[in-house]
Amino acid sequence: AIERTFSIVKPDAVARDLIGKVYSRFESAGLKIVASKMIHMTKEQAEGFYGEHKERPFFPNLVEFMTSGPVMVQVLEGDNAIAKNREIMGATNPAEAAAGTIRHDFAKSIDANSVHGSDAPASAAREIAYFFEESEIFSR
Ligand code: CMP
């Protein structure tokens, strides 16, 4: 089925001028970029976005990293988009990511892992709505 998923090109990848290379992976996989913008998250925005991880030991680091520079946020749309995006991103820890995945090819560490992607339909809907109005999304 056609789905939407939410994606972030994280500060490490933006800083290394990898936006185009990452976007190219999405489009080559049949994931259409139907909304996109560059933002620099505030601490409050990052804490709210990652609220489910609030009690995890890595939470302070995660918020620090995600607010360390600008990111690209985007909505990807396509057949089975949530799972497909997770497949092309590869494992959360780049050291464990399969060859040919975004994290294997570009990411440096489990924190600076270049991309975020929603893990399920409910989180995709929540995450899209966190950053985009419906009027900013252009299905086609
Ligand atoms: P992301 O998909 O953005 O969601 C939470 C992020 O926390 C994750 O990617 C990682 O970059 C980061 N993180 C750091 N340490 C861990 C860990 N031990 N387990 C999961 N995520 C971690």
Short mmCIF file of N, CA and C and ligand atoms in Angstrom, two decimals:
data_model
loop_
_atom_site.label_atom_id
_atom_site.label_comp_id
_atom_site.label_asym_id
_atom_site.label_seq_id
_atom_site.Cartn_x
_atom_site.Cartn_y
_atom_site.Cartn_z
N ALA A 1 0.84 -1.21 0.00
CA ALA A 1 0.00 0.00 0.00
C ALA A 1 0.87 1.25 0.00
N ILE A 2 0.34 2.32 -0.55
CA ILE A 2 1.06 3.59 -0.54
C ILE A 2 1.02 4.15 0.88
N GLU A 3 2.21 4.46 1.41
CA GLU A 3 2.34 5.01 2.75
C GLU A 3 3.16 6.29 2.70
N ARG A 4 3.06 7.03 3.81
CA ARG A 4 3.99 8.14 4.03
C ARG A 4 4.85 7.81 5.24
N THR A 5 6.11 8.24 5.17
CA THR A 5 6.97 8.12 6.34
C THR A 5 7.72 9.42 6.54
N PHE A 6 8.20 9.60 7.77
CA PHE A 6 8.93 10.82 8.10
C PHE A 6 10.43 10.50 8.17
N SER A 7 11.22 11.42 7.67
CA SER A 7 12.67 11.20 7.57
C SER A 7 13.42 12.46 7.95
N ILE A 8 14.59 12.27 8.54
CA ILE A 8 15.49 13.40 8.85
C ILE A 8 16.87 13.07 8.26
N VAL A 9 17.47 14.04 7.56
CA VAL A 9 18.90 13.99 7.27
C VAL A 9 19.55 14.73 8.43
N LYS A 10 20.30 13.99 9.25
CA LYS A 10 20.80 14.50 10.53
C LYS A 10 21.98 15.47 10.35
N PRO A 11 22.33 16.19 11.45
CA PRO A 11 23.38 17.21 11.35
C PRO A 11 24.71 16.73 10.76
N ASP A 12 25.10 15.49 11.06
CA ASP A 12 26.40 15.01 10.54
C ASP A 12 26.39 14.93 9.02
N ALA A 13 25.28 14.49 8.45
CA ALA A 13 25.20 14.33 6.99
C ALA A 13 25.04 15.69 6.29
N VAL A 14 24.26 16.59 6.91
CA VAL A 14 24.13 17.95 6.34
C VAL A 14 25.50 18.63 6.35
N ALA A 15 26.24 18.51 7.46
CA ALA A 15 27.54 19.17 7.60
C ALA A 15 28.54 18.66 6.56
N ARG A 16 28.38 17.39 6.15
CA ARG A 16 29.31 16.82 5.16
C ARG A 16 28.76 16.90 3.73
N ASP A 17 27.73 17.73 3.53
CA ASP A 17 27.18 17.97 2.19
C ASP A 17 26.69 16.69 1.51
N LEU A 18 25.97 15.88 2.31
CA LEU A 18 25.46 14.62 1.79
C LEU A 18 23.96 14.65 1.51
N ILE A 19 23.35 15.85 1.58
CA ILE A 19 21.89 15.92 1.37
C ILE A 19 21.50 15.31 0.03
N GLY A 20 22.18 15.73 -1.02
CA GLY A 20 21.84 15.24 -2.36
C GLY A 20 22.04 13.75 -2.50
N LYS A 21 23.11 13.25 -1.95
CA LYS A 21 23.38 11.80 -2.05
C LYS A 21 22.30 11.01 -1.31
N VAL A 22 21.89 11.51 -0.14
CA VAL A 22 20.84 10.80 0.61
C VAL A 22 19.50 10.90 -0.12
N TYR A 23 19.17 12.08 -0.62
CA TYR A 23 17.91 12.23 -1.36
C TYR A 23 17.89 11.31 -2.59
N SER A 24 19.04 11.18 -3.21
CA SER A 24 19.15 10.30 -4.37
C SER A 24 18.82 8.84 -4.02
N ARG A 25 19.25 8.41 -2.82
CA ARG A 25 18.92 7.05 -2.37
C ARG A 25 17.40 6.88 -2.23
N PHE A 26 16.74 7.91 -1.67
CA PHE A 26 15.29 7.83 -1.50
C PHE A 26 14.61 7.68 -2.87
N GLU A 27 14.96 8.59 -3.77
CA GLU A 27 14.29 8.60 -5.08
C GLU A 27 14.58 7.34 -5.88
N SER A 28 15.81 6.84 -5.78
CA SER A 28 16.16 5.60 -6.51
C SER A 28 15.38 4.41 -5.98
N ALA A 29 14.99 4.47 -4.70
CA ALA A 29 14.24 3.36 -4.10
C ALA A 29 12.73 3.51 -4.32
N GLY A 30 12.32 4.54 -5.05
CA GLY A 30 10.89 4.73 -5.30
C GLY A 30 10.18 5.49 -4.20
N LEU A 31 10.95 6.15 -3.34
CA LEU A 31 10.35 6.98 -2.29
C LEU A 31 10.35 8.42 -2.76
N LYS A 32 9.17 8.93 -3.03
CA LYS A 32 9.04 10.31 -3.50
C LYS A 32 9.17 11.28 -2.34
N ILE A 33 9.93 12.36 -2.55
CA ILE A 33 10.04 13.42 -1.54
C ILE A 33 8.86 14.35 -1.77
N VAL A 34 7.84 14.26 -0.89
CA VAL A 34 6.60 15.02 -1.10
C VAL A 34 6.53 16.25 -0.21
N ALA A 35 7.50 16.39 0.70
CA ALA A 35 7.64 17.60 1.53
C ALA A 35 9.07 17.64 2.02
N SER A 36 9.62 18.84 2.17
CA SER A 36 11.03 18.95 2.57
C SER A 36 11.34 20.36 3.06
N LYS A 37 12.12 20.45 4.12
CA LYS A 37 12.64 21.77 4.54
C LYS A 37 13.85 21.60 5.44
N MET A 38 14.66 22.68 5.51
CA MET A 38 15.80 22.70 6.42
C MET A 38 15.39 23.44 7.68
N ILE A 39 15.73 22.85 8.82
CA ILE A 39 15.43 23.49 10.10
C ILE A 39 16.63 23.30 11.04
N HIS A 40 16.74 24.17 12.05
CA HIS A 40 17.68 23.94 13.13
C HIS A 40 16.83 23.77 14.37
N MET A 41 16.72 22.55 14.87
CA MET A 41 15.80 22.25 15.97
C MET A 41 16.24 22.94 17.26
N THR A 42 15.25 23.44 17.99
CA THR A 42 15.52 23.91 19.35
C THR A 42 15.59 22.68 20.27
N LYS A 43 16.12 22.91 21.48
CA LYS A 43 16.19 21.85 22.47
C LYS A 43 14.78 21.30 22.76
N GLU A 44 13.82 22.22 22.88
CA GLU A 44 12.44 21.81 23.20
C GLU A 44 11.85 20.97 22.07
N GLN A 45 12.13 21.38 20.83
CA GLN A 45 11.62 20.61 19.67
C GLN A 45 12.21 19.20 19.65
N ALA A 46 13.52 19.10 19.88
CA ALA A 46 14.19 17.79 19.85
C ALA A 46 13.70 16.92 21.01
N GLU A 47 13.55 17.51 22.19
CA GLU A 47 13.08 16.74 23.34
C GLU A 47 11.66 16.22 23.11
N GLY A 48 10.82 17.03 22.49
CA GLY A 48 9.45 16.61 22.19
C GLY A 48 9.43 15.53 21.12
N PHE A 49 10.24 15.73 20.10
CA PHE A 49 10.26 14.75 19.00
C PHE A 49 10.69 13.38 19.50
N TYR A 50 11.72 13.35 20.36
CA TYR A 50 12.28 12.09 20.86
C TYR A 50 11.73 11.72 22.23
N GLY A 51 10.55 12.23 22.57
CA GLY A 51 9.95 12.02 23.89
C GLY A 51 9.92 10.57 24.35
N GLU A 52 9.72 9.64 23.41
CA GLU A 52 9.65 8.22 23.79
C GLU A 52 10.98 7.70 24.35
N HIS A 53 12.07 8.40 24.07
CA HIS A 53 13.39 7.96 24.55
C HIS A 53 13.85 8.70 25.81
N LYS A 54 12.93 9.47 26.42
CA LYS A 54 13.29 10.38 27.51
C LYS A 54 14.07 9.71 28.64
N GLU A 55 13.73 8.46 28.95
CA GLU A 55 14.37 7.77 30.07
C GLU A 55 15.64 7.02 29.67
N ARG A 56 15.95 7.01 28.38
CA ARG A 56 17.12 6.24 27.94
C ARG A 56 18.41 7.00 28.26
N PRO A 57 19.49 6.26 28.57
CA PRO A 57 20.75 6.92 28.94
C PRO A 57 21.32 7.81 27.83
N PHE A 58 20.99 7.50 26.58
CA PHE A 58 21.55 8.27 25.47
C PHE A 58 20.74 9.54 25.15
N PHE A 59 19.63 9.77 25.88
CA PHE A 59 18.73 10.88 25.54
C PHE A 59 19.42 12.26 25.54
N PRO A 60 20.19 12.61 26.60
CA PRO A 60 20.82 13.95 26.59
C PRO A 60 21.76 14.14 25.39
N ASN A 61 22.55 13.13 25.09
CA ASN A 61 23.44 13.17 23.93
C ASN A 61 22.69 13.32 22.62
N LEU A 62 21.58 12.59 22.53
CA LEU A 62 20.77 12.60 21.32
C LEU A 62 20.23 14.01 21.07
N VAL A 63 19.70 14.64 22.12
CA VAL A 63 19.15 15.99 21.99
C VAL A 63 20.26 16.98 21.64
N GLU A 64 21.41 16.83 22.29
CA GLU A 64 22.57 17.68 22.03
C GLU A 64 22.99 17.57 20.56
N PHE A 65 23.08 16.34 20.08
CA PHE A 65 23.51 16.13 18.69
C PHE A 65 22.49 16.66 17.69
N MET A 66 21.22 16.38 17.93
CA MET A 66 20.19 16.77 16.96
C MET A 66 19.97 18.28 16.90
N THR A 67 20.47 19.01 17.93
CA THR A 67 20.38 20.47 17.92
C THR A 67 21.73 21.12 17.58
N SER A 68 22.71 20.31 17.19
CA SER A 68 24.07 20.83 16.96
C SER A 68 24.23 21.53 15.62
N GLY A 69 23.25 21.37 14.74
CA GLY A 69 23.32 22.01 13.43
C GLY A 69 22.03 21.79 12.69
N PRO A 70 21.91 22.38 11.50
CA PRO A 70 20.67 22.22 10.74
C PRO A 70 20.48 20.78 10.24
N VAL A 71 19.23 20.44 10.03
CA VAL A 71 18.85 19.13 9.49
C VAL A 71 17.88 19.36 8.33
N MET A 72 17.71 18.37 7.50
CA MET A 72 16.62 18.36 6.53
C MET A 72 15.55 17.44 7.08
N VAL A 73 14.30 17.92 7.11
CA VAL A 73 13.18 17.05 7.46
C VAL A 73 12.35 16.85 6.19
N GLN A 74 11.90 15.61 5.98
CA GLN A 74 11.13 15.35 4.78
C GLN A 74 10.07 14.26 5.00
N VAL A 75 9.06 14.33 4.14
CA VAL A 75 8.04 13.28 4.09
C VAL A 75 8.30 12.49 2.81
N LEU A 76 8.41 11.17 2.97
CA LEU A 76 8.63 10.28 1.83
C LEU A 76 7.36 9.49 1.60
N GLU A 77 7.00 9.31 0.35
CA GLU A 77 5.76 8.61 0.02
C GLU A 77 6.04 7.55 -1.02
N GLY A 78 5.43 6.38 -0.83
CA GLY A 78 5.59 5.31 -1.82
C GLY A 78 5.05 4.01 -1.28
N ASP A 79 5.13 2.97 -2.10
CA ASP A 79 4.65 1.66 -1.71
C ASP A 79 5.48 1.18 -0.52
N ASN A 80 4.80 0.83 0.58
CA ASN A 80 5.50 0.25 1.73
C ASN A 80 6.61 1.18 2.25
N ALA A 81 6.32 2.49 2.23
CA ALA A 81 7.39 3.49 2.45
C ALA A 81 8.09 3.35 3.81
N ILE A 82 7.37 2.98 4.85
CA ILE A 82 7.97 2.93 6.19
C ILE A 82 9.06 1.85 6.24
N ALA A 83 8.71 0.65 5.82
CA ALA A 83 9.69 -0.45 5.84
C ALA A 83 10.78 -0.24 4.80
N LYS A 84 10.39 0.26 3.63
CA LYS A 84 11.39 0.46 2.58
C LYS A 84 12.45 1.47 3.01
N ASN A 85 12.00 2.56 3.66
CA ASN A 85 12.97 3.55 4.13
C ASN A 85 13.89 2.94 5.18
N ARG A 86 13.34 2.13 6.08
CA ARG A 86 14.18 1.51 7.12
C ARG A 86 15.19 0.55 6.48
N GLU A 87 14.75 -0.11 5.42
CA GLU A 87 15.66 -1.03 4.71
C GLU A 87 16.83 -0.27 4.08
N ILE A 88 16.55 0.83 3.39
CA ILE A 88 17.65 1.53 2.72
C ILE A 88 18.51 2.34 3.70
N MET A 89 17.97 2.68 4.89
CA MET A 89 18.78 3.34 5.91
C MET A 89 19.79 2.37 6.51
N GLY A 90 19.39 1.12 6.74
CA GLY A 90 20.25 0.15 7.41
C GLY A 90 20.12 0.24 8.92
N ALA A 91 20.84 -0.61 9.63
CA ALA A 91 20.74 -0.71 11.09
C ALA A 91 21.10 0.62 11.75
N THR A 92 20.48 0.87 12.93
CA THR A 92 20.72 2.10 13.70
C THR A 92 22.20 2.34 13.93
N ASN A 93 22.91 1.28 14.30
CA ASN A 93 24.37 1.38 14.49
C ASN A 93 25.06 1.12 13.14
N PRO A 94 25.72 2.14 12.59
CA PRO A 94 26.34 1.97 11.26
C PRO A 94 27.32 0.80 11.19
N ALA A 95 27.92 0.46 12.34
CA ALA A 95 28.85 -0.68 12.36
C ALA A 95 28.13 -1.99 12.05
N GLU A 96 26.81 -2.00 12.25
CA GLU A 96 26.02 -3.22 12.00
C GLU A 96 25.18 -3.11 10.73
N ALA A 97 25.28 -1.99 10.03
CA ALA A 97 24.42 -1.77 8.85
C ALA A 97 24.96 -2.52 7.63
N ALA A 98 24.06 -3.08 6.86
CA ALA A 98 24.43 -3.87 5.68
C ALA A 98 25.08 -2.98 4.61
N ALA A 99 25.99 -3.55 3.86
CA ALA A 99 26.65 -2.85 2.75
C ALA A 99 25.59 -2.28 1.81
N GLY A 100 25.84 -1.07 1.33
CA GLY A 100 24.92 -0.46 0.38
C GLY A 100 23.81 0.34 1.03
N THR A 101 23.70 0.28 2.35
CA THR A 101 22.70 1.09 3.03
C THR A 101 23.28 2.48 3.32
N ILE A 102 22.38 3.44 3.56
CA ILE A 102 22.80 4.84 3.81
C ILE A 102 23.74 4.90 5.01
N ARG A 103 23.36 4.23 6.10
CA ARG A 103 24.19 4.32 7.31
C ARG A 103 25.53 3.62 7.12
N HIS A 104 25.54 2.50 6.44
CA HIS A 104 26.82 1.83 6.17
C HIS A 104 27.73 2.72 5.34
N ASP A 105 27.15 3.35 4.34
CA ASP A 105 27.97 4.09 3.38
C ASP A 105 28.37 5.48 3.87
N PHE A 106 27.55 6.11 4.72
CA PHE A 106 27.80 7.51 5.08
C PHE A 106 27.99 7.78 6.57
N ALA A 107 27.42 6.95 7.46
CA ALA A 107 27.35 7.33 8.88
C ALA A 107 28.62 6.99 9.64
N LYS A 108 28.82 7.73 10.73
CA LYS A 108 30.07 7.64 11.51
C LYS A 108 29.90 6.90 12.83
N SER A 109 28.74 7.00 13.46
CA SER A 109 28.56 6.41 14.80
C SER A 109 27.07 6.23 15.05
N ILE A 110 26.74 5.56 16.16
CA ILE A 110 25.32 5.33 16.47
C ILE A 110 24.60 6.66 16.72
N ASP A 111 25.29 7.68 17.20
CA ASP A 111 24.66 9.00 17.38
C ASP A 111 24.63 9.75 16.06
N ALA A 112 25.79 9.87 15.44
CA ALA A 112 25.88 10.56 14.15
C ALA A 112 25.60 9.52 13.06
N ASN A 113 24.34 9.08 13.01
CA ASN A 113 24.02 7.98 12.08
C ASN A 113 23.25 8.47 10.83
N SER A 114 23.41 9.75 10.54
CA SER A 114 23.06 10.36 9.24
C SER A 114 21.58 10.51 8.91
N VAL A 115 20.77 9.55 9.33
CA VAL A 115 19.34 9.62 8.99
C VAL A 115 18.47 9.08 10.11
N HIS A 116 17.25 9.58 10.15
CA HIS A 116 16.19 9.03 11.00
C HIS A 116 15.04 8.63 10.09
N GLY A 117 14.36 7.56 10.42
CA GLY A 117 13.14 7.19 9.72
C GLY A 117 12.12 6.61 10.67
N SER A 118 10.84 6.93 10.47
CA SER A 118 9.78 6.42 11.33
C SER A 118 9.80 4.90 11.34
N ASP A 119 9.40 4.32 12.50
CA ASP A 119 9.46 2.86 12.61
C ASP A 119 8.11 2.16 12.46
N ALA A 120 7.01 2.92 12.39
CA ALA A 120 5.68 2.30 12.32
C ALA A 120 4.67 3.34 11.85
N PRO A 121 3.50 2.90 11.39
CA PRO A 121 2.50 3.85 10.90
C PRO A 121 2.10 4.92 11.92
N ALA A 122 1.95 4.54 13.19
CA ALA A 122 1.53 5.53 14.20
C ALA A 122 2.61 6.58 14.42
N SER A 123 3.88 6.12 14.47
CA SER A 123 4.95 7.11 14.68
C SER A 123 5.14 7.95 13.43
N ALA A 124 4.96 7.38 12.25
CA ALA A 124 5.06 8.16 11.01
C ALA A 124 4.04 9.30 11.03
N ALA A 125 2.81 9.00 11.39
CA ALA A 125 1.75 10.03 11.42
C ALA A 125 2.09 11.11 12.45
N ARG A 126 2.53 10.69 13.61
CA ARG A 126 2.88 11.65 14.67
C ARG A 126 4.06 12.52 14.24
N GLU A 127 5.08 11.89 13.68
CA GLU A 127 6.31 12.62 13.33
C GLU A 127 6.07 13.58 12.16
N ILE A 128 5.28 13.16 11.18
CA ILE A 128 4.96 14.06 10.06
C ILE A 128 4.23 15.29 10.59
N ALA A 129 3.24 15.06 11.44
CA ALA A 129 2.43 16.17 11.97
C ALA A 129 3.24 17.08 12.89
N TYR A 130 4.32 16.55 13.47
CA TYR A 130 5.17 17.34 14.37
C TYR A 130 5.88 18.45 13.60
N PHE A 131 6.20 18.20 12.33
CA PHE A 131 6.98 19.17 11.56
C PHE A 131 6.26 19.77 10.35
N PHE A 132 5.18 19.15 9.89
CA PHE A 132 4.54 19.63 8.66
C PHE A 132 3.04 19.81 8.82
N GLU A 133 2.54 20.87 8.17
CA GLU A 133 1.10 21.03 7.97
C GLU A 133 0.74 20.20 6.74
N GLU A 134 -0.49 19.74 6.69
CA GLU A 134 -0.93 18.97 5.52
C GLU A 134 -0.75 19.79 4.23
N SER A 135 -0.93 21.10 4.33
CA SER A 135 -0.82 21.97 3.14
C SER A 135 0.62 22.08 2.61
N GLU A 136 1.59 21.60 3.36
CA GLU A 136 3.00 21.64 2.93
C GLU A 136 3.42 20.33 2.27
N ILE A 137 2.49 19.36 2.18
CA ILE A 137 2.81 18.03 1.64
C ILE A 137 2.15 17.88 0.27
N PHE A 138 2.97 17.47 -0.72
CA PHE A 138 2.51 17.45 -2.11
C PHE A 138 2.60 16.04 -2.68
N SER A 139 1.59 15.24 -2.43
CA SER A 139 1.50 13.89 -2.99
C SER A 139 1.38 14.00 -4.51
N ARG A 140 2.01 13.10 -5.23
CA ARG A 140 1.93 13.14 -6.69
C ARG A 140 2.35 11.81 -7.28
P1 CMP B 1 16.93 7.57 15.57
O1 CMP B 1 16.27 6.69 14.58
O2 CMP B 1 16.98 9.02 15.22
O3 CMP B 1 16.20 7.42 17.00
C1 CMP B 1 16.86 7.62 18.22
C2 CMP B 1 18.34 7.80 18.05
O4 CMP B 1 19.11 7.65 19.22
C3 CMP B 1 18.87 6.75 17.10
O5 CMP B 1 18.44 7.06 15.80
C4 CMP B 1 20.37 6.85 17.36
O6 CMP B 1 21.02 7.82 16.55
C5 CMP B 1 20.44 7.35 18.82
N1 CMP B 1 21.01 6.35 19.72
C6 CMP B 1 22.13 6.49 20.45
N2 CMP B 1 22.36 5.41 21.18
C7 CMP B 1 21.37 4.52 20.92
C8 CMP B 1 21.07 3.20 21.36
N3 CMP B 1 21.82 2.55 22.26
N4 CMP B 1 19.95 2.60 20.86
C9 CMP B 1 19.15 3.24 19.99
N5 CMP B 1 19.39 4.49 19.53
C10 CMP B 1 20.50 5.12 19.99
#
